[in-house]
PDB file of C-alpha atoms in Angstrom:
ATOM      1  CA  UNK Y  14     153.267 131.796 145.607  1.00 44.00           C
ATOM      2  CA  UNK Y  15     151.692 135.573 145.345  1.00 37.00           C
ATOM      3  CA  UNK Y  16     151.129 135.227 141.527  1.00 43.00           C
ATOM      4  CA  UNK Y  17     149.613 131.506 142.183  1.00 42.00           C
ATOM      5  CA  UNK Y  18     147.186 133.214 144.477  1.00 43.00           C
ATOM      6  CA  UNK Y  19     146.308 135.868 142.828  1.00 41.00           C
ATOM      7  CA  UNK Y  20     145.947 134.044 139.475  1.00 44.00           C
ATOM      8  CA  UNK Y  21     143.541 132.032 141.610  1.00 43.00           C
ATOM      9  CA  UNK Y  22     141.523 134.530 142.577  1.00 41.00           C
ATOM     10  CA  UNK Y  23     141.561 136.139 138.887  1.00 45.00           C
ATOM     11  CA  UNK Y  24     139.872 132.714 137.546  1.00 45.00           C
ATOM     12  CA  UNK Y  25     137.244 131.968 140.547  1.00 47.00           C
ATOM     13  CA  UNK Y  26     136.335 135.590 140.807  1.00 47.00           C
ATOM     14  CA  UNK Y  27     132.653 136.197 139.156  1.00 50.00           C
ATOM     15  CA  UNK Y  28     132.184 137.871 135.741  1.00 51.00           C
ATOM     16  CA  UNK Y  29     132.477 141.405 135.522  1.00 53.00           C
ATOM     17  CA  UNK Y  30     128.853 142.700 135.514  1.00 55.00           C
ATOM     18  CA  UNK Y  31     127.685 144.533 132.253  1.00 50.00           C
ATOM     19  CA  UNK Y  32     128.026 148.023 132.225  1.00 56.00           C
ATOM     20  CA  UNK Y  33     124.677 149.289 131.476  1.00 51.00           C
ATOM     21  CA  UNK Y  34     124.981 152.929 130.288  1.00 55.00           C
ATOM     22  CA  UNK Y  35     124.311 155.898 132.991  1.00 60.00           C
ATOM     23  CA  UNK Y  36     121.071 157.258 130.731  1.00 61.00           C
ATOM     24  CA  UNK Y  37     117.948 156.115 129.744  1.00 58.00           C
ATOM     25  CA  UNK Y  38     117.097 153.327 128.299  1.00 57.00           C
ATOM     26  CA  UNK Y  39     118.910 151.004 130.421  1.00 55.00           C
ATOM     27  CA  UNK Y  40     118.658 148.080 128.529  1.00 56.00           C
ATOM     28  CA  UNK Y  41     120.966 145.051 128.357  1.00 54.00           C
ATOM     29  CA  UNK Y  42     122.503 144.434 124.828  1.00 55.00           C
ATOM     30  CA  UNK Y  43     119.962 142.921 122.138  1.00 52.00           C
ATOM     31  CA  UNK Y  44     120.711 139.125 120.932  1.00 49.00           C
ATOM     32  CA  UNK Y  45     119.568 137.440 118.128  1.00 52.00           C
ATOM     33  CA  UNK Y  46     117.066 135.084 118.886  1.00 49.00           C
ATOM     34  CA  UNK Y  47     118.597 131.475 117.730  1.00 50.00           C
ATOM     35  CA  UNK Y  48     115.904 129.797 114.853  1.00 46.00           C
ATOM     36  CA  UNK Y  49     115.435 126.797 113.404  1.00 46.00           C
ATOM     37  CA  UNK Y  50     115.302 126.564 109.649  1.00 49.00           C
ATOM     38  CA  UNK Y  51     111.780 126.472 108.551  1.00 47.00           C
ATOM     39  CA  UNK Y  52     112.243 122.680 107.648  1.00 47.00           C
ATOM     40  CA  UNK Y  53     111.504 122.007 110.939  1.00 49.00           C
ATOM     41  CA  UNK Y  54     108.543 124.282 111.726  1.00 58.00           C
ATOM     42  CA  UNK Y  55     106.257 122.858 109.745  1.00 77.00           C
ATOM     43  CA  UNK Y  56     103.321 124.398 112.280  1.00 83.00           C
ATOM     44  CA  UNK Y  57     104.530 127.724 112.153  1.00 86.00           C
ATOM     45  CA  UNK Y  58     105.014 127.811 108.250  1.00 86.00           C
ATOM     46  CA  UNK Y  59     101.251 126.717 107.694  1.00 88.00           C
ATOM     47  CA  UNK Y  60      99.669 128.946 110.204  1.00 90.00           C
ATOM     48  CA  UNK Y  61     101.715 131.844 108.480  1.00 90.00           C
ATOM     49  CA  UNK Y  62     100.201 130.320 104.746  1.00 91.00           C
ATOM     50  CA  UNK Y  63      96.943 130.273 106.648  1.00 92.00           C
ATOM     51  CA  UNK Y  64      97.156 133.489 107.771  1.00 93.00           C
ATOM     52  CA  UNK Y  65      98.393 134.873 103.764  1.00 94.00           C
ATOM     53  CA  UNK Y  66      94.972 133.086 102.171  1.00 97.00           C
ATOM     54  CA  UNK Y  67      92.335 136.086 101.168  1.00 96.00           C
ATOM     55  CA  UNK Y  68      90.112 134.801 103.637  1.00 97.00           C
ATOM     56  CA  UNK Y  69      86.419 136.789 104.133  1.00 96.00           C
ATOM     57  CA  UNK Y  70      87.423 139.878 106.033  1.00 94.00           C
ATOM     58  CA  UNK Y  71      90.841 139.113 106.368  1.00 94.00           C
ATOM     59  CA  UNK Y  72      91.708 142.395 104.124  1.00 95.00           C
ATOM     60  CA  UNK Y  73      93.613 141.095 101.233  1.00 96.00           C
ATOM     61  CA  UNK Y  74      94.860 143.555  98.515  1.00 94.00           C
ATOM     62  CA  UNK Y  75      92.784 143.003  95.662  1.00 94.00           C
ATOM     63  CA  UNK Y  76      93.886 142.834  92.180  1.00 95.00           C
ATOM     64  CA  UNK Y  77      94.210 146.936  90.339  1.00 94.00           C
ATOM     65  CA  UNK Y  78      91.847 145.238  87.270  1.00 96.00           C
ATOM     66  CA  UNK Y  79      90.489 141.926  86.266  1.00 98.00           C
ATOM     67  CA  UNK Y  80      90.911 140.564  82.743  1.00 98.00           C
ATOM     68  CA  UNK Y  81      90.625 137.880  80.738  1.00 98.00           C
ATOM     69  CA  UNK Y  82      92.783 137.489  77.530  1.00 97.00           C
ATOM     70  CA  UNK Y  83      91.600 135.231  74.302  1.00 97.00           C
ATOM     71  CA  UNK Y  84      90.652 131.975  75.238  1.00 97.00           C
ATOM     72  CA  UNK Y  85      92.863 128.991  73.919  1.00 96.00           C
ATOM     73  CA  UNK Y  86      93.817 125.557  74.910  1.00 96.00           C
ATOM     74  CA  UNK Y  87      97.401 125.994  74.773  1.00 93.00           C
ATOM     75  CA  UNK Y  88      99.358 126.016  78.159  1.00 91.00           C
ATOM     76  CA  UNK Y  89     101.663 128.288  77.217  1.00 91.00           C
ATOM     77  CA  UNK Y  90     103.088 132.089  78.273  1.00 91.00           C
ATOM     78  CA  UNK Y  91     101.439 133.649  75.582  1.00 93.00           C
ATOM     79  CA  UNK Y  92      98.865 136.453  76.134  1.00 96.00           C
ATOM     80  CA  UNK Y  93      96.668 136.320  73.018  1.00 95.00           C
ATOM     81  CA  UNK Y  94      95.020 140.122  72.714  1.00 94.00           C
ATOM     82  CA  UNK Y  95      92.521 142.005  72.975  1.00 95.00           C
ATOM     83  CA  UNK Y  96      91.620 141.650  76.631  1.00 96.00           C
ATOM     84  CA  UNK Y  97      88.226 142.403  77.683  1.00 97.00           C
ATOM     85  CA  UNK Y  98      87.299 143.223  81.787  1.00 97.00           C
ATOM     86  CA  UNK Y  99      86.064 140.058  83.703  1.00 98.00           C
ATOM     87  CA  UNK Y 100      83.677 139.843  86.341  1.00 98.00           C
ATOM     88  CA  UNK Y 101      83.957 137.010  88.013  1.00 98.00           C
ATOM     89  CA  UNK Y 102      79.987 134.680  87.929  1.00 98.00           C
ATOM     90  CA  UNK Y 103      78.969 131.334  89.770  1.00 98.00           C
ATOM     91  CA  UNK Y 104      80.056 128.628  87.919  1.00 98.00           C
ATOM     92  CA  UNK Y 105      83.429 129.913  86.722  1.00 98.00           C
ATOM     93  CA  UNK Y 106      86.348 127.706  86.913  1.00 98.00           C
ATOM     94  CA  UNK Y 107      89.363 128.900  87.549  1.00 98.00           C
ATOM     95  CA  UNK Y 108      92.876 126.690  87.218  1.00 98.00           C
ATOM     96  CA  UNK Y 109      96.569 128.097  88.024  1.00 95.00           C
ATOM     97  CA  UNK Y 110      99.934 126.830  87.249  1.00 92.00           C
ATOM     98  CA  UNK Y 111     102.715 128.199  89.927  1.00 82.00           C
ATOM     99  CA  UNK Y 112     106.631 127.880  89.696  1.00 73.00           C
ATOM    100  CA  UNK Y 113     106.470 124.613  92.289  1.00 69.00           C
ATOM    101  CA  UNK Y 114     108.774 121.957  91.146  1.00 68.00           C
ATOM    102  CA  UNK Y 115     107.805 119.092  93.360  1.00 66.00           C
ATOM    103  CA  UNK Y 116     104.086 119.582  92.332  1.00 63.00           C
ATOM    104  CA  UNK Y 117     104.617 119.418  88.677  1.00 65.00           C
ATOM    105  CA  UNK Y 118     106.692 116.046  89.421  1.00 72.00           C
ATOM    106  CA  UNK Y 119     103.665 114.676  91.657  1.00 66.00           C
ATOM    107  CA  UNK Y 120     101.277 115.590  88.598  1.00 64.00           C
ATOM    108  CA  UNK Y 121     103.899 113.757  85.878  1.00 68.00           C
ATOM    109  CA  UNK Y 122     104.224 110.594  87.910  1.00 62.00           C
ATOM    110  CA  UNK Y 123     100.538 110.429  87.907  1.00 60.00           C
ATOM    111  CA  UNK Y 124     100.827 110.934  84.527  1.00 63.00           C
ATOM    112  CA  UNK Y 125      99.510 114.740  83.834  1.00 69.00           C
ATOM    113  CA  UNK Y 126     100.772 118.090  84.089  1.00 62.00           C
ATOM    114  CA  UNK Y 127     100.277 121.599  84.410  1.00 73.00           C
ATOM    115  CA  UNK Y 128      97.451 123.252  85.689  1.00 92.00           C
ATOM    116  CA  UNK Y 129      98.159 121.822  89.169  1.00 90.00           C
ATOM    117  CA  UNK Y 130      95.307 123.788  90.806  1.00 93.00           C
ATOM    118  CA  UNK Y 131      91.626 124.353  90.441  1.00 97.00           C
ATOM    119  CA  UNK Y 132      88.733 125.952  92.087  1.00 98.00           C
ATOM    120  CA  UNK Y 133      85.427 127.164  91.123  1.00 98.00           C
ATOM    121  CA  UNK Y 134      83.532 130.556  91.968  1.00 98.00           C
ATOM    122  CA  UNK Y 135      80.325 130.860  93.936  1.00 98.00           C
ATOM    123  CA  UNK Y 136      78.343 133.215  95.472  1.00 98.00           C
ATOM    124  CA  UNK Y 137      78.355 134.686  99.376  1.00 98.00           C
ATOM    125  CA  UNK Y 138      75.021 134.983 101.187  1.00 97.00           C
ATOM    126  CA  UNK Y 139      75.204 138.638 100.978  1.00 97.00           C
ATOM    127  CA  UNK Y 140      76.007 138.149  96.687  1.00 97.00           C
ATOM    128  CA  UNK Y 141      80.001 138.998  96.820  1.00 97.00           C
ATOM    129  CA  UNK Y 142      82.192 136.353  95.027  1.00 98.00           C
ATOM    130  CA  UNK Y 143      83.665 133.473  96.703  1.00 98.00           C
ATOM    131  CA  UNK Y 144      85.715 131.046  95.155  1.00 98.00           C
ATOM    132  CA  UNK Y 145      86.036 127.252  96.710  1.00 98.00           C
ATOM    133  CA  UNK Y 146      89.342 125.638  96.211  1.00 98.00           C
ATOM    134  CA  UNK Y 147      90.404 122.208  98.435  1.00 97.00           C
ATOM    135  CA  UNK Y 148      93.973 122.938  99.680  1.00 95.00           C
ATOM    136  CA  UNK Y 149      95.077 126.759  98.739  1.00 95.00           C
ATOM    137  CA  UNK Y 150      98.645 127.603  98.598  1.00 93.00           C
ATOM    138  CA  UNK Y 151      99.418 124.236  99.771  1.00 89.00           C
ATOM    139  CA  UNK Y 152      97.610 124.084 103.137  1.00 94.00           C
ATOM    140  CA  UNK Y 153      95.679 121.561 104.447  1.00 94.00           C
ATOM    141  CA  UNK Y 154      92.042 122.563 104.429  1.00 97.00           C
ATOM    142  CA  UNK Y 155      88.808 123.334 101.628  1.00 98.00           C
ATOM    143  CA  UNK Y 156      88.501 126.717 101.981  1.00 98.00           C
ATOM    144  CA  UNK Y 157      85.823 129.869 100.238  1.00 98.00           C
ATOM    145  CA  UNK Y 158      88.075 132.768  99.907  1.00 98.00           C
ATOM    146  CA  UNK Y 159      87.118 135.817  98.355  1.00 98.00           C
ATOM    147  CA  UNK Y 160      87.348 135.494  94.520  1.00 98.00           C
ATOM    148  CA  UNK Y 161      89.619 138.435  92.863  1.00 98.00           C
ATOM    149  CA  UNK Y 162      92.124 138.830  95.835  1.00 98.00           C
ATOM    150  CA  UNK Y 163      93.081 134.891  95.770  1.00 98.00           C
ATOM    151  CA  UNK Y 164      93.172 134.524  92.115  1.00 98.00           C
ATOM    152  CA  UNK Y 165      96.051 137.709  92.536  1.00 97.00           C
ATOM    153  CA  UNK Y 166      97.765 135.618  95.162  1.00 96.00           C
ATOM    154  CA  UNK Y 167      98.273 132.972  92.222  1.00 96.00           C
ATOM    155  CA  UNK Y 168      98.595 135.454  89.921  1.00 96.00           C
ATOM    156  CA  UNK Y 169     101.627 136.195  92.183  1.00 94.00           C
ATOM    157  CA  UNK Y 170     103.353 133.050  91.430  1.00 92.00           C
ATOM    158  CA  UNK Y 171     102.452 131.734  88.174  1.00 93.00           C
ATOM    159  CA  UNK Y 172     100.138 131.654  85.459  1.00 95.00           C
ATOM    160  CA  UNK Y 173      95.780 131.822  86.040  1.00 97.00           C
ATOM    161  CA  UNK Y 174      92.910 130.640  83.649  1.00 98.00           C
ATOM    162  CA  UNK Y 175      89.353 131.286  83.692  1.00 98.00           C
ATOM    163  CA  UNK Y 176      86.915 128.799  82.029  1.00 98.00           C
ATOM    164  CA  UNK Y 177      84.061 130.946  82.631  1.00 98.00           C
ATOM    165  CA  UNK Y 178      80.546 129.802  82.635  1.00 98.00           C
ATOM    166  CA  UNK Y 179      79.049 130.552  79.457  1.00 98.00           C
ATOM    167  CA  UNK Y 180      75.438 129.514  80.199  1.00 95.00           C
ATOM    168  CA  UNK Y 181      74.718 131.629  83.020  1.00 97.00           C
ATOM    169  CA  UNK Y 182      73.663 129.573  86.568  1.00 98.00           C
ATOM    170  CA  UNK Y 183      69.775 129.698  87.296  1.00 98.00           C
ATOM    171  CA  UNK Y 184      69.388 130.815  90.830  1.00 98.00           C
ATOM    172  CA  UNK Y 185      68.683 127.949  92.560  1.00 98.00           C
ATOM    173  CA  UNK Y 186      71.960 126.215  90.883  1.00 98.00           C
ATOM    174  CA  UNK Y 187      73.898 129.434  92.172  1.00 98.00           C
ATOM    175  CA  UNK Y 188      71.883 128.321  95.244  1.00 98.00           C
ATOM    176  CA  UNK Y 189      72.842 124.920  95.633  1.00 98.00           C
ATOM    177  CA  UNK Y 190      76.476 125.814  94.714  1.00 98.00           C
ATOM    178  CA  UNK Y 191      77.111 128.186  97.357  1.00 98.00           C
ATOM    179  CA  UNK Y 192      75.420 125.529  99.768  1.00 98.00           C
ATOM    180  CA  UNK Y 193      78.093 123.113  99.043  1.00 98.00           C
ATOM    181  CA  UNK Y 194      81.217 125.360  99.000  1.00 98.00           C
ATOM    182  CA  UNK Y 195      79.445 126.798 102.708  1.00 98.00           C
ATOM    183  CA  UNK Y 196      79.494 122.874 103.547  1.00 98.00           C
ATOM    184  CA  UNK Y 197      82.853 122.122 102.578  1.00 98.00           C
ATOM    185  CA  UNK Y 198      84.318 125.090 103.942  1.00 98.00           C
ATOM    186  CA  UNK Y 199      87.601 123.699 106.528  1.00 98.00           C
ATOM    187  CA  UNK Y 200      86.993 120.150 105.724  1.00 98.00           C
ATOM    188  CA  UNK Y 201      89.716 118.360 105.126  1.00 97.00           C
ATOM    189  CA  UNK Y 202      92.201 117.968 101.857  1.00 95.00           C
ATOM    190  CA  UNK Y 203      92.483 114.538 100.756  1.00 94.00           C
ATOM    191  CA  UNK Y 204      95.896 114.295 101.355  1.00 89.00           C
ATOM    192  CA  UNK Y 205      96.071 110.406 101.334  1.00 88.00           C
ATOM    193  CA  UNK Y 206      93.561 109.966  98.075  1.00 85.00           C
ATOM    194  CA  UNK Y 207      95.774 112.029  96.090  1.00 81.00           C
ATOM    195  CA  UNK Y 208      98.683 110.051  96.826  1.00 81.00           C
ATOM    196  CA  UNK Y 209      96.718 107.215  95.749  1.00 83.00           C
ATOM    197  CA  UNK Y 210      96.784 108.481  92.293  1.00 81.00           C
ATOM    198  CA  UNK Y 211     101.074 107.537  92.284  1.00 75.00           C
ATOM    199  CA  UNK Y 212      99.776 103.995  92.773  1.00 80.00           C
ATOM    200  CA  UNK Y 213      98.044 101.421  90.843  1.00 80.00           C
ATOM    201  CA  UNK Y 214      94.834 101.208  93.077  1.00 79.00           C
ATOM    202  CA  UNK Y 215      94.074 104.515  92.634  1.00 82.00           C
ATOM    203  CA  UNK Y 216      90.705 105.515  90.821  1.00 81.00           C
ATOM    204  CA  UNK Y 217      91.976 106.842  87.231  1.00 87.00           C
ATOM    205  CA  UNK Y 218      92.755 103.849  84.401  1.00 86.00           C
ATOM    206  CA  UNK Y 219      92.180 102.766  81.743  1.00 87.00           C
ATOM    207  CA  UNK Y 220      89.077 100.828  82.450  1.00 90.00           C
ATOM    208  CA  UNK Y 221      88.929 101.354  86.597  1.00 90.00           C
ATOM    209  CA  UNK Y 222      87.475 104.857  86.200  1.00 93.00           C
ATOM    210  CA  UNK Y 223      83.807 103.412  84.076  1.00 93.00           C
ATOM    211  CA  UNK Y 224      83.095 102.170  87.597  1.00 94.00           C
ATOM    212  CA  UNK Y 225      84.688 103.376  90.257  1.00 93.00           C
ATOM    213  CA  UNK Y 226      85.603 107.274  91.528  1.00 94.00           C
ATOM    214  CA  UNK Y 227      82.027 108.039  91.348  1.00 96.00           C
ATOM    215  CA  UNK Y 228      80.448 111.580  92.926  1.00 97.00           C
ATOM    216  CA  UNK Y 229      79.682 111.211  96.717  1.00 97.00           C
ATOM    217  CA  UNK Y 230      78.546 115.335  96.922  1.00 97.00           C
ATOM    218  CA  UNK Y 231      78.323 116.016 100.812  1.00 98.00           C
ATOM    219  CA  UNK Y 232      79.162 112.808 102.244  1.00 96.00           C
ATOM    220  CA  UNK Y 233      83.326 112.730 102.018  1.00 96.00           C
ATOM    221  CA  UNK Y 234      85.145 114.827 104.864  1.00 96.00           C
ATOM    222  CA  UNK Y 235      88.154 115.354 102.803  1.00 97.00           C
ATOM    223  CA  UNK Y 236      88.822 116.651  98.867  1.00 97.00           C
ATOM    224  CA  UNK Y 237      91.417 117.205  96.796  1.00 95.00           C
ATOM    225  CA  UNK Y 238      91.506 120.204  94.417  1.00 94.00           C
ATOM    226  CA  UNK Y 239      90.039 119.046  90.521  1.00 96.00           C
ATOM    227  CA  UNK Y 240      87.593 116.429  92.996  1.00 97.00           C
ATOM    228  CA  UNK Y 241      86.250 119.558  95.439  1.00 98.00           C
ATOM    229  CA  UNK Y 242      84.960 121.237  91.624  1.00 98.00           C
ATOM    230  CA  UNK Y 243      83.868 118.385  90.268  1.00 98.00           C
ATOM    231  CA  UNK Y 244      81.691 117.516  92.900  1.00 98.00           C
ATOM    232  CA  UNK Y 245      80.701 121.261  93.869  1.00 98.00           C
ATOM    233  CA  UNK Y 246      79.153 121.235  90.068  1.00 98.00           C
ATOM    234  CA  UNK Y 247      77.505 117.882  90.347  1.00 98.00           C
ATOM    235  CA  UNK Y 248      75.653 119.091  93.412  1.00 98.00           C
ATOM    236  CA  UNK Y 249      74.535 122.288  91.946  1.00 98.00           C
ATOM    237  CA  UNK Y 250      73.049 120.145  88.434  1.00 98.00           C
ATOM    238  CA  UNK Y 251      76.207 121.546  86.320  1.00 98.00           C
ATOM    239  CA  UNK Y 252      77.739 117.997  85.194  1.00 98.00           C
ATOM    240  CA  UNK Y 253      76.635 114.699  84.895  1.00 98.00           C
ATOM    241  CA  UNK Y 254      75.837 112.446  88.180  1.00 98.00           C
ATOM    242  CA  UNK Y 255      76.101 109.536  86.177  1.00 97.00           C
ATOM    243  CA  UNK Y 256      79.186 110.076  84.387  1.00 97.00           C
ATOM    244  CA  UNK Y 257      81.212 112.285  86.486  1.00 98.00           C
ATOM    245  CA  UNK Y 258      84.096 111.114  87.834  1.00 97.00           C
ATOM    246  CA  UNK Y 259      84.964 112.926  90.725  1.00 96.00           C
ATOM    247  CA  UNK Y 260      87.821 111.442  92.276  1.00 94.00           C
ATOM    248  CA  UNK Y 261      89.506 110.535  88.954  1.00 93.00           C
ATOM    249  CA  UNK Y 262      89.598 114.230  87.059  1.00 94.00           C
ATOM    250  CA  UNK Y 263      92.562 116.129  87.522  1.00 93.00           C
ATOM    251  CA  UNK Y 264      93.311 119.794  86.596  1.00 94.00           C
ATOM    252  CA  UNK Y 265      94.304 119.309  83.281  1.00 94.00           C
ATOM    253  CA  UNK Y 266      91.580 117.172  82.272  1.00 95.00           C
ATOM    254  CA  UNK Y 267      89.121 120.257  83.452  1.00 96.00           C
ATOM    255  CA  UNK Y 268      91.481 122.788  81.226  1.00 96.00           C
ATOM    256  CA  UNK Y 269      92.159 120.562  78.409  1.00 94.00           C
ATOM    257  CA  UNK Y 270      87.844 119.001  77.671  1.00 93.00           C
ATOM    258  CA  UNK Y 271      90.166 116.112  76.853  1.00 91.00           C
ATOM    259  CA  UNK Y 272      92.094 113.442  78.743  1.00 93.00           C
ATOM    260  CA  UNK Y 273      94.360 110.425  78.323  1.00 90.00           C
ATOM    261  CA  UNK Y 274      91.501 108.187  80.117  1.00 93.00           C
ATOM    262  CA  UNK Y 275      89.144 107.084  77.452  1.00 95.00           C
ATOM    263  CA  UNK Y 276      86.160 107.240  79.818  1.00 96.00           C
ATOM    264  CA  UNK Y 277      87.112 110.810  81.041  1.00 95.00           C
ATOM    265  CA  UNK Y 278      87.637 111.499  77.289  1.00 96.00           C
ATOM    266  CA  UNK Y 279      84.370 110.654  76.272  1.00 96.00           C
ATOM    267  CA  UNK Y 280      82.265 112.357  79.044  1.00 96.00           C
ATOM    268  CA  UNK Y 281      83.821 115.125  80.502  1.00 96.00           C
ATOM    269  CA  UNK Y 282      83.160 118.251  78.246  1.00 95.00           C
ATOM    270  CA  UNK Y 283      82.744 121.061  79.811  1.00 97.00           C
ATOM    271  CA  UNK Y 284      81.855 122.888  76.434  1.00 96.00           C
ATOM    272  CA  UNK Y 285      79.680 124.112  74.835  1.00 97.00           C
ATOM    273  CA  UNK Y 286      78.596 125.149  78.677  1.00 98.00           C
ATOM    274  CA  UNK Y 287      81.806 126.939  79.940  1.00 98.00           C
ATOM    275  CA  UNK Y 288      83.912 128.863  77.548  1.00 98.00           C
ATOM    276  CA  UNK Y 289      87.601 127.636  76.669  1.00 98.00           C
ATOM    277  CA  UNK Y 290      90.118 128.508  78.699  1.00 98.00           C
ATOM    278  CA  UNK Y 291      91.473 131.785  79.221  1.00 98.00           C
ATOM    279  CA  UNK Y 292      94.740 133.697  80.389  1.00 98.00           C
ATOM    280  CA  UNK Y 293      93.396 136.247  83.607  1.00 98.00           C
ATOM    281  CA  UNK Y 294      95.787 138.843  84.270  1.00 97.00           C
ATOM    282  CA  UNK Y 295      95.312 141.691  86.828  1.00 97.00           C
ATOM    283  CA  UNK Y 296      96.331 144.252  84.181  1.00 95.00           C
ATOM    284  CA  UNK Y 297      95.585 144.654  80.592  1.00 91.00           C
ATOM    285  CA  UNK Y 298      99.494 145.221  79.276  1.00 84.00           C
ATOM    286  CA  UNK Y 299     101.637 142.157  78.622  1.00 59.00           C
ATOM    287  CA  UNK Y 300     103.459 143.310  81.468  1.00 60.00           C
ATOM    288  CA  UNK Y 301     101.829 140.262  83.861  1.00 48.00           C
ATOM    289  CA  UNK Y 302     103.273 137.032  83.780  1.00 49.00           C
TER     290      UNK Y 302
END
């Protein structure tokens, strides 16, 4: 019966405190905090991309140099020499291509392909460089950024182009363009509109986009990337109202000065006014990528 009892007693009897050490600091043991994958934090992962964008004053790194290589219309990983120092101007488009599978297989079922982003640079108030892009780094807003340190951050993952302006803006286009990007600033991307362009009632076909996809300039609360530039350089008198096609231009078709879509094909040249495009690296050695 003793070892029954005392058994007993043995199991019912409270833990054993911990011993916490005689000397300073008297701390309990550290555990490891227990965290979901980041699957299913979707909130947390886009305030941290948020928080990564080289927002005004936000203290980016920017790039060691800035330089564009020879321009070309080939998409390829080829840096054509010499380089020559860029200074980014209002007006300049710039277009990336990162590593991201799933958004080179959203451009290929819409039936295009790399670049998968655009943006365009404008001028601050106070004259820095800004540069306007509709969903950076795959969050969910327009945003002005400052120009150098977020073409690094792309730099960073892929491949940049410049199609810089060749005809330099007048002032009050430079005017009117930083008044858009200013207006669009945290309005929304056009999440929903670019899905539309996997279906068939999107904008873009072969005979849809003569009369639909049309610029709206300040009127939409939500853009998609290619859409945000083309409309930022109908509103500062850079393209065609008439023939623009907003909502139907992707990427490539603003690298390329040719599309598959025969309207698009005939009236979107951005030549002779912007230069072809070119390879920008933040060094001058084929060291980038």
């Amino acid at each position: 019966m003793l070892p029954l009892c005392l058994a007993a007693l043995t199991l019912g009897a409270d833990p054993a405190p911990y011993p916490y050490p005689d000397t300073p600091p008297l701390t309990p043991p550290y555990v490891a905090e227990k965290r979901l994958p980041s699957i299913f934090t979707p909130k947390q992962r886009m305030i941290a991309k948020v928080a990564d964008l080289a927002l005004p004053g936000a203290g980016k790194p920017a790039p060691c140099g800035s330089y564009l290589w020879q321009p070309s219309y080939e998409l390829d990983f080829e840096l054509r020499g010499p380089t020559r120092e860029y200074v980014p101007q209002p007006g300049d488009i710039v277009l990336s291509a990162d590593g991201s599978v799933f958004w080179k297989l959203m451009h290929n079922l819409a039936g295009t392909s790399h670049p998968t982003h655009s943006m365009i640079v404008f001028a601050y108030p106070d004259g820095s460089m800004g540069i306007l892009e509709a969903g950076p780094h795959d969050t969910l807003k327009c945003r002005t950024m400052e120009a150098l340190p977020h073409m690094l951050s792309y730099e960073n993952e892929g491949r940049v182009w410049v199609r810089r302006r060749a005809v330099p803006l007048t002032a009050e286009e430079s005017a009117r363009l930083t008044e858009f990007a200013l207006a669009t600033n945290l309005r929304k991307f056009a999440l929903g509109r670019l899905a539309r362009q996997l279906t068939p009632i999107r904008s873009r076909g072969p005979l849809r986009t003569a009369f639909v996809g049309k610029p709206h300039g300040l009127e939409r609360e939500s853009y998609f990337c290619s859409e945000l530039v083309c409309e930022a350089c109908v509103y500062a008198g850079l393209m065609n109202p008439c023939t623009t096609r907003p909502s139907a231009t992707y990427p490539r078709d603003l690298f390329m000065d040719r599309s598959l879509n025969p309207y698009l094909n005939r009236h979107l040249k951005l030549a002779p006014c912007w230069d072809p495009p070119a390879r920008w690296t933040s060094t001058a050695c084929g060291c980038a990528k």
